[in-house]
Amino acid sequence: MVRLLLVVAVALTLACSGAQAAKLEFDAVNQAQFSEGEPKGVDPMLLKAQILLDRARFSPGLIDGRLSDNFAKAVAAFQAANGLPSDGKLTRETWNKLAATFAGPVLTNYEVTAKDVRGPFTRRIPARMERMAHLKRLGYRNAREKLAERFHLSEQVLRMLNPKTGLRKADTTLVVSDVGRGDPPAAVASVEVDKASRQVRVLDPSGKPLAVYPASIGSEEKPAPSGAAEVRRVVHNPTYHYDPKFAFKGIRTKRPFTIAKGPNNPVGSVWIDLSIESYGIHGTPDPGKIGTTFSHGCIRLTNWDAEDLAAMVKPGTKVDFKDETAQDGQAQ
Protein backbone atom coordinates (compact mmCIF):
# COMPACT_ATOMS: atom_id res chain seq x y z
CA MET A 1 0.00 0.00 0.00
CA VAL A 2 2.83 2.38 0.87
CA ARG A 3 4.53 1.60 -2.42
CA LEU A 4 1.26 2.25 -4.29
CA LEU A 5 0.83 5.62 -2.58
CA LEU A 6 4.39 6.57 -3.49
CA VAL A 7 3.78 5.66 -7.12
CA VAL A 8 0.58 7.73 -7.18
CA ALA A 9 2.37 10.68 -5.54
CA VAL A 10 5.20 10.55 -8.09
CA ALA A 11 2.71 10.33 -10.95
CA LEU A 12 0.80 13.36 -9.67
CA THR A 13 4.02 15.31 -9.26
CA LEU A 14 5.07 14.53 -12.83
CA ALA A 15 1.61 15.40 -14.15
CA CYS A 16 1.65 18.75 -12.35
CA SER A 17 5.16 19.58 -13.51
CA GLY A 18 4.19 18.64 -17.06
CA ALA A 19 1.13 20.89 -16.91
CA GLN A 20 3.27 23.73 -15.58
CA ALA A 21 5.82 23.20 -18.35
CA ALA A 22 3.07 23.28 -20.98
CA LYS A 23 1.55 26.54 -19.74
CA LEU A 24 1.61 29.33 -22.32
CA GLU A 25 2.36 32.72 -20.84
CA PHE A 26 1.47 35.91 -22.73
CA ASP A 27 4.96 37.41 -22.46
CA ALA A 28 6.74 34.09 -23.00
CA VAL A 29 5.16 33.80 -26.46
CA ASN A 30 5.44 37.46 -27.45
CA GLN A 31 9.07 37.66 -26.35
CA ALA A 32 10.09 34.20 -27.57
CA GLN A 33 13.46 33.99 -29.30
CA PHE A 34 15.03 31.32 -31.47
CA SER A 35 16.65 28.41 -29.67
CA GLU A 36 18.42 25.35 -31.04
CA GLY A 37 17.07 21.85 -30.62
CA GLU A 38 13.73 20.20 -31.35
CA PRO A 39 10.92 21.53 -29.15
CA LYS A 40 8.61 19.03 -27.49
CA GLY A 41 4.87 19.47 -27.18
CA VAL A 42 3.28 22.92 -27.38
CA ASP A 43 6.15 25.41 -27.48
CA PRO A 44 6.06 29.25 -27.19
CA MET A 45 8.70 29.70 -29.91
CA LEU A 46 6.80 27.44 -32.34
CA LEU A 47 3.53 29.18 -31.54
CA LYS A 48 5.09 32.56 -32.32
CA ALA A 49 6.61 31.21 -35.55
CA GLN A 50 3.26 29.78 -36.66
CA ILE A 51 1.47 33.06 -36.05
CA LEU A 52 4.14 34.98 -37.97
CA LEU A 53 3.90 32.51 -40.88
CA ASP A 54 0.10 32.82 -40.88
CA ARG A 55 0.28 36.61 -40.94
CA ALA A 56 2.75 36.46 -43.87
CA ARG A 57 0.33 34.15 -45.77
CA PHE A 58 2.62 31.14 -45.58
CA SER A 59 -0.06 29.29 -43.73
CA PRO A 60 0.77 26.48 -41.28
CA GLY A 61 -2.92 25.57 -41.18
CA LEU A 62 -4.24 25.13 -37.66
CA ILE A 63 -2.04 27.04 -35.21
CA ASP A 64 -1.23 24.55 -32.45
CA GLY A 65 2.32 25.38 -31.30
CA ARG A 66 3.64 21.96 -32.35
CA LEU A 67 6.01 20.59 -34.96
CA SER A 68 4.07 19.13 -37.90
CA ASP A 69 4.30 18.46 -41.64
CA ASN A 70 2.17 21.54 -42.36
CA PHE A 71 4.49 23.70 -40.27
CA ALA A 72 7.58 22.31 -42.07
CA LYS A 73 5.97 22.95 -45.46
CA ALA A 74 5.08 26.51 -44.49
CA VAL A 75 8.64 27.13 -43.31
CA ALA A 76 10.04 25.66 -46.56
CA ALA A 77 7.75 27.87 -48.65
CA PHE A 78 8.76 30.95 -46.67
CA GLN A 79 12.44 30.02 -47.03
CA ALA A 80 12.14 29.55 -50.81
CA ALA A 81 10.38 32.90 -51.19
CA ASN A 82 13.16 34.62 -49.22
CA GLY A 83 16.16 33.04 -50.94
CA LEU A 84 17.03 30.65 -48.10
CA PRO A 85 17.74 26.91 -48.27
CA SER A 86 14.22 25.44 -48.27
CA ASP A 87 14.62 22.42 -46.01
CA GLY A 88 11.61 23.24 -43.84
CA LYS A 89 13.70 23.51 -40.67
CA LEU A 90 13.38 26.56 -38.48
CA THR A 91 16.95 27.87 -38.48
CA ARG A 92 18.20 31.06 -36.86
CA GLU A 93 18.46 32.76 -40.27
CA THR A 94 14.87 31.75 -41.09
CA TRP A 95 13.69 32.94 -37.68
CA ASN A 96 15.35 36.34 -38.17
CA LYS A 97 13.69 36.78 -41.59
CA LEU A 98 10.36 35.71 -40.17
CA ALA A 99 10.60 37.97 -37.12
CA ALA A 100 11.35 40.91 -39.42
CA THR A 101 7.93 40.52 -41.12
CA PHE A 102 6.07 41.85 -38.06
CA ALA A 103 7.46 43.82 -35.13
CA GLY A 104 4.36 43.81 -32.95
CA PRO A 105 3.20 41.24 -30.37
CA VAL A 106 1.80 38.02 -31.85
CA LEU A 107 -0.60 37.57 -28.93
CA THR A 108 -3.17 40.21 -28.11
CA ASN A 109 -6.31 40.67 -26.01
CA TYR A 110 -9.84 40.26 -27.34
CA GLU A 111 -13.07 41.16 -25.57
CA VAL A 112 -15.78 38.56 -26.09
CA THR A 113 -19.03 40.06 -27.42
CA ALA A 114 -22.64 39.09 -26.83
CA LYS A 115 -22.81 37.85 -30.43
CA ASP A 116 -19.85 35.52 -29.83
CA VAL A 117 -21.60 33.69 -27.01
CA ARG A 118 -25.16 33.95 -28.33
CA GLY A 119 -24.67 31.79 -31.39
CA PRO A 120 -26.75 30.34 -32.93
CA PHE A 121 -24.86 27.11 -32.31
CA THR A 122 -25.38 23.57 -33.57
CA ARG A 123 -24.33 21.58 -30.54
CA ARG A 124 -24.77 18.10 -32.02
CA ILE A 125 -23.64 17.39 -35.55
CA PRO A 126 -23.96 13.79 -36.81
CA ALA A 127 -21.03 12.15 -38.57
CA ARG A 128 -23.06 10.80 -41.48
CA MET A 129 -23.78 13.27 -44.26
CA GLU A 130 -27.29 11.91 -44.84
CA ARG A 131 -28.18 12.80 -41.26
CA MET A 132 -26.62 16.25 -41.56
CA ALA A 133 -29.24 16.94 -44.21
CA HIS A 134 -31.92 16.97 -41.46
CA LEU A 135 -30.33 19.96 -39.70
CA LYS A 136 -31.46 23.53 -40.37
CA ARG A 137 -27.95 24.93 -39.96
CA LEU A 138 -24.40 23.58 -39.62
CA GLY A 139 -23.16 26.25 -37.22
CA TYR A 140 -20.32 26.16 -34.75
CA ARG A 141 -20.87 23.76 -31.87
CA ASN A 142 -20.09 26.38 -29.23
CA ALA A 143 -18.36 29.71 -28.60
CA ARG A 144 -14.99 28.03 -28.02
CA GLU A 145 -14.96 26.48 -31.49
CA LYS A 146 -16.13 29.76 -33.03
CA LEU A 147 -13.44 31.86 -31.35
CA ALA A 148 -10.67 29.32 -31.92
CA GLU A 149 -11.42 29.35 -35.66
CA ARG A 150 -11.61 33.15 -35.81
CA PHE A 151 -8.06 33.33 -34.51
CA HIS A 152 -6.84 30.26 -36.45
CA LEU A 153 -6.05 28.43 -33.19
CA SER A 154 -6.56 24.89 -32.01
CA GLU A 155 -9.08 24.72 -29.19
CA GLN A 156 -6.37 23.23 -26.98
CA VAL A 157 -4.10 26.25 -27.44
CA LEU A 158 -7.01 28.65 -26.86
CA ARG A 159 -7.63 26.89 -23.53
CA MET A 160 -3.94 26.96 -22.63
CA LEU A 161 -3.76 30.68 -23.31
CA ASN A 162 -6.86 31.23 -21.16
CA PRO A 163 -6.71 28.56 -18.44
CA LYS A 164 -9.02 30.34 -15.97
CA THR A 165 -11.35 32.07 -18.40
CA GLY A 166 -14.80 30.82 -19.35
CA LEU A 167 -16.42 31.47 -22.70
CA ARG A 168 -20.07 31.73 -21.73
CA LYS A 169 -20.24 35.42 -20.92
CA ALA A 170 -19.73 38.59 -22.93
CA ASP A 171 -17.18 41.20 -21.86
CA THR A 172 -14.66 38.48 -20.98
CA THR A 173 -11.09 39.29 -22.06
CA LEU A 174 -9.25 36.53 -23.91
CA VAL A 175 -5.64 36.12 -25.00
CA VAL A 176 -5.66 35.29 -28.73
CA SER A 177 -3.33 35.29 -31.72
CA ASP A 178 -3.00 38.42 -33.85
CA VAL A 179 -3.52 36.89 -37.28
CA GLY A 180 -4.34 40.07 -39.19
CA ARG A 181 -3.05 39.45 -42.71
CA GLY A 182 -3.89 42.87 -44.07
CA ASP A 183 -5.48 43.53 -47.45
CA PRO A 184 -5.26 40.75 -50.04
CA PRO A 185 -2.60 41.29 -52.73
CA ALA A 186 -3.90 42.82 -55.94
CA ALA A 187 -1.47 41.34 -58.47
CA VAL A 188 -2.84 37.78 -58.54
CA ALA A 189 -2.06 36.02 -61.83
CA SER A 190 -3.00 32.41 -61.07
CA VAL A 191 -3.55 29.71 -58.48
CA GLU A 192 -1.45 26.54 -58.44
CA VAL A 193 -2.71 23.31 -56.85
CA ASP A 194 0.32 21.13 -56.08
CA LYS A 195 -0.85 17.54 -55.59
CA ALA A 196 2.53 16.20 -54.48
CA SER A 197 3.15 18.73 -51.72
CA ARG A 198 -0.54 19.14 -50.85
CA GLN A 199 -0.37 22.89 -51.13
CA VAL A 200 -2.25 25.66 -52.88
CA ARG A 201 -0.17 28.62 -54.04
CA VAL A 202 -1.33 32.05 -55.17
CA LEU A 203 1.15 33.40 -57.74
CA ASP A 204 1.91 36.86 -59.09
CA PRO A 205 2.64 37.44 -62.83
CA SER A 206 6.33 36.53 -62.32
CA GLY A 207 5.45 33.23 -60.61
CA LYS A 208 6.35 34.45 -57.13
CA PRO A 209 4.10 33.09 -54.37
CA LEU A 210 1.84 35.66 -52.73
CA ALA A 211 0.25 33.07 -50.44
CA VAL A 212 0.76 29.37 -49.72
CA TYR A 213 -1.84 27.20 -47.97
CA PRO A 214 -1.80 23.54 -46.84
CA ALA A 215 -4.53 21.49 -48.51
CA SER A 216 -6.24 18.13 -48.67
CA ILE A 217 -6.35 17.25 -52.37
CA GLY A 218 -8.33 14.35 -53.82
CA SER A 219 -8.15 10.66 -52.99
CA GLU A 220 -7.84 7.28 -54.71
CA GLU A 221 -11.63 7.07 -54.69
CA LYS A 222 -12.00 10.46 -56.37
CA PRO A 223 -8.68 12.02 -57.40
CA ALA A 224 -8.28 15.71 -58.05
CA PRO A 225 -8.36 16.73 -61.72
CA SER A 226 -5.34 17.55 -63.87
CA GLY A 227 -4.53 20.35 -66.26
CA ALA A 228 -5.86 23.88 -66.33
CA ALA A 229 -9.12 25.32 -65.07
CA GLU A 230 -10.44 28.70 -64.01
CA VAL A 231 -12.60 30.17 -61.29
CA ARG A 232 -16.27 30.45 -62.27
CA ARG A 233 -17.68 32.04 -59.12
CA VAL A 234 -17.24 32.38 -55.36
CA VAL A 235 -20.08 31.38 -53.03
CA HIS A 236 -19.89 32.46 -49.39
CA ASN A 237 -21.76 30.45 -46.76
CA PRO A 238 -22.74 27.75 -49.28
CA THR A 239 -25.16 24.87 -48.97
CA TYR A 240 -23.87 21.44 -49.99
CA HIS A 241 -25.62 19.35 -52.63
CA TYR A 242 -24.90 15.62 -52.83
CA ASP A 243 -25.53 13.83 -56.13
CA PRO A 244 -25.69 9.99 -55.99
CA LYS A 245 -23.47 9.86 -59.08
CA PHE A 246 -20.61 10.96 -56.81
CA ALA A 247 -20.91 7.53 -55.14
CA PHE A 248 -18.91 8.55 -52.09
CA LYS A 249 -17.78 5.70 -49.90
CA GLY A 250 -19.94 5.33 -46.79
CA ILE A 251 -23.00 7.09 -48.24
CA ARG A 252 -25.74 4.53 -48.79
CA THR A 253 -28.63 6.60 -50.07
CA LYS A 254 -29.35 6.65 -53.80
CA ARG A 255 -31.20 9.93 -53.57
CA PRO A 256 -29.75 13.45 -53.77
CA PHE A 257 -29.80 15.58 -50.64
CA THR A 258 -28.84 19.06 -49.53
CA ILE A 259 -26.96 20.04 -46.36
CA ALA A 260 -27.69 23.46 -44.90
CA LYS A 261 -25.18 26.31 -44.79
CA GLY A 262 -22.79 26.98 -41.93
CA PRO A 263 -19.07 26.72 -41.09
CA ASN A 264 -19.48 23.03 -40.16
CA ASN A 265 -21.04 22.26 -43.53
CA PRO A 266 -18.93 19.66 -45.46
CA VAL A 267 -17.55 22.47 -47.69
CA GLY A 268 -17.12 24.94 -44.86
CA SER A 269 -17.72 28.66 -45.08
CA VAL A 270 -16.86 29.30 -48.74
CA TRP A 271 -16.95 27.49 -52.11
CA ILE A 272 -14.73 28.59 -55.02
CA ASP A 273 -16.39 27.01 -58.03
CA LEU A 274 -14.10 25.80 -60.82
CA SER A 275 -14.75 25.36 -64.53
CA ILE A 276 -14.38 21.57 -64.12
CA GLU A 277 -17.84 20.27 -63.27
CA SER A 278 -18.43 19.38 -59.58
CA TYR A 279 -14.91 20.48 -58.53
CA GLY A 280 -14.02 23.42 -56.34
CA ILE A 281 -11.73 24.83 -53.67
CA HIS A 282 -13.50 25.11 -50.33
CA GLY A 283 -13.33 25.25 -46.55
CA THR A 284 -13.74 22.50 -43.99
CA PRO A 285 -15.38 21.72 -40.64
CA ASP A 286 -12.17 19.95 -39.51
CA PRO A 287 -9.19 22.35 -39.80
CA GLY A 288 -6.88 19.98 -37.89
CA LYS A 289 -7.15 17.38 -40.66
CA ILE A 290 -6.02 19.63 -43.51
CA GLY A 291 -2.98 18.20 -45.28
CA THR A 292 -3.15 14.95 -43.33
CA THR A 293 -6.28 13.42 -44.92
CA PHE A 294 -7.73 13.18 -48.40
CA SER A 295 -10.83 14.82 -49.86
CA HIS A 296 -13.63 13.77 -52.19
CA GLY A 297 -11.69 15.04 -55.21
CA CYS A 298 -11.97 18.75 -54.43
CA ILE A 299 -9.34 20.96 -52.81
CA ARG A 300 -9.99 21.52 -49.12
CA LEU A 301 -8.45 24.33 -47.05
CA THR A 302 -9.10 25.63 -43.55
CA ASN A 303 -12.09 28.00 -43.57
CA TRP A 304 -9.86 31.02 -42.93
CA ASP A 305 -7.44 30.13 -45.74
CA ALA A 306 -10.31 29.43 -48.14
CA GLU A 307 -11.83 32.81 -47.28
CA ASP A 308 -8.46 34.51 -47.75
CA LEU A 309 -8.09 32.88 -51.17
CA ALA A 310 -11.68 33.78 -52.09
CA ALA A 311 -10.85 37.46 -51.51
CA MET A 312 -8.01 37.24 -54.07
CA VAL A 313 -9.66 35.41 -56.97
CA LYS A 314 -12.46 36.35 -59.35
CA PRO A 315 -14.25 34.73 -62.28
CA GLY A 316 -11.63 33.88 -64.87
CA THR A 317 -8.67 33.50 -62.48
CA LYS A 318 -6.53 30.61 -63.77
CA VAL A 319 -6.14 27.49 -61.64
CA ASP A 320 -3.39 25.06 -62.66
CA PHE A 321 -3.18 21.53 -61.26
CA LYS A 322 0.42 20.42 -60.81
CA ASP A 323 0.63 16.64 -61.04
CA GLU A 324 3.04 14.44 -59.13
CA THR A 325 6.20 13.96 -61.21
CA ALA A 326 8.61 11.13 -61.77
CA GLN A 327 11.32 13.33 -60.23
CA ASP A 328 9.46 13.17 -56.95
CA GLY A 329 9.44 9.39 -57.14
CA GLN A 330 5.72 9.45 -57.88
CA ALA A 331 3.65 8.23 -60.78
CA GLN A 332 2.65 10.81 -63.36
Tab-separated table of N, CA, C and O in Angstrom, residues 33-39 45 90-93:
chain	number	residue	atom	x	y	z
A	33	GLN	N	12.330	33.870	-28.391
A	33	GLN	CA	13.462	33.993	-29.303
A	33	GLN	C	13.858	32.612	-29.808
A	33	GLN	O	13.505	31.598	-29.211
A	34	PHE	N	14.614	32.597	-30.891
A	34	PHE	CA	15.026	31.320	-31.470
A	34	PHE	C	15.950	30.570	-30.521
A	34	PHE	O	16.826	31.165	-29.884
A	35	SER	N	15.745	29.266	-30.438
A	35	SER	CA	16.648	28.414	-29.673
A	35	SER	C	16.872	27.126	-30.437
A	35	SER	O	15.974	26.630	-31.143
A	36	GLU	N	18.070	26.581	-30.341
A	36	GLU	CA	18.421	25.348	-31.036
A	36	GLU	C	17.698	24.161	-30.394
A	36	GLU	O	17.207	24.234	-29.271
A	37	GLY	N	17.680	23.067	-31.149
A	37	GLY	CA	17.069	21.855	-30.625
A	37	GLY	C	15.643	21.688	-31.123
A	37	GLY	O	15.050	22.608	-31.709
A	38	GLU	N	15.083	20.519	-30.891
A	38	GLU	CA	13.731	20.200	-31.348
A	38	GLU	C	12.755	20.343	-30.195
A	38	GLU	O	12.782	19.548	-29.253
A	39	PRO	N	11.877	21.329	-30.245
A	39	PRO	CA	10.925	21.534	-29.146
A	39	PRO	C	9.977	20.343	-28.998
A	39	PRO	O	9.646	19.663	-29.975
A	45	MET	N	7.982	29.265	-28.712
A	45	MET	CA	8.699	29.696	-29.908
A	45	MET	C	7.977	29.224	-31.175
A	45	MET	O	7.822	29.979	-32.144
A	90	LEU	N	13.346	25.198	-39.013
A	90	LEU	CA	13.380	26.557	-38.475
A	90	LEU	C	14.789	26.870	-37.974
A	90	LEU	O	15.140	26.574	-36.836
A	91	THR	N	15.587	27.483	-38.835
A	91	THR	CA	16.951	27.868	-38.480
A	91	THR	C	16.964	29.291	-37.924
A	91	THR	O	15.967	30.019	-38.009
A	92	ARG	N	18.088	29.692	-37.378
A	92	ARG	CA	18.203	31.061	-36.861
A	92	ARG	C	18.017	32.089	-37.974
A	92	ARG	O	17.349	33.113	-37.776
A	93	GLU	N	18.593	31.820	-39.149
A	93	GLU	CA	18.461	32.756	-40.267
A	93	GLU	C	16.996	32.870	-40.699
A	93	GLU	O	16.495	33.968	-40.975
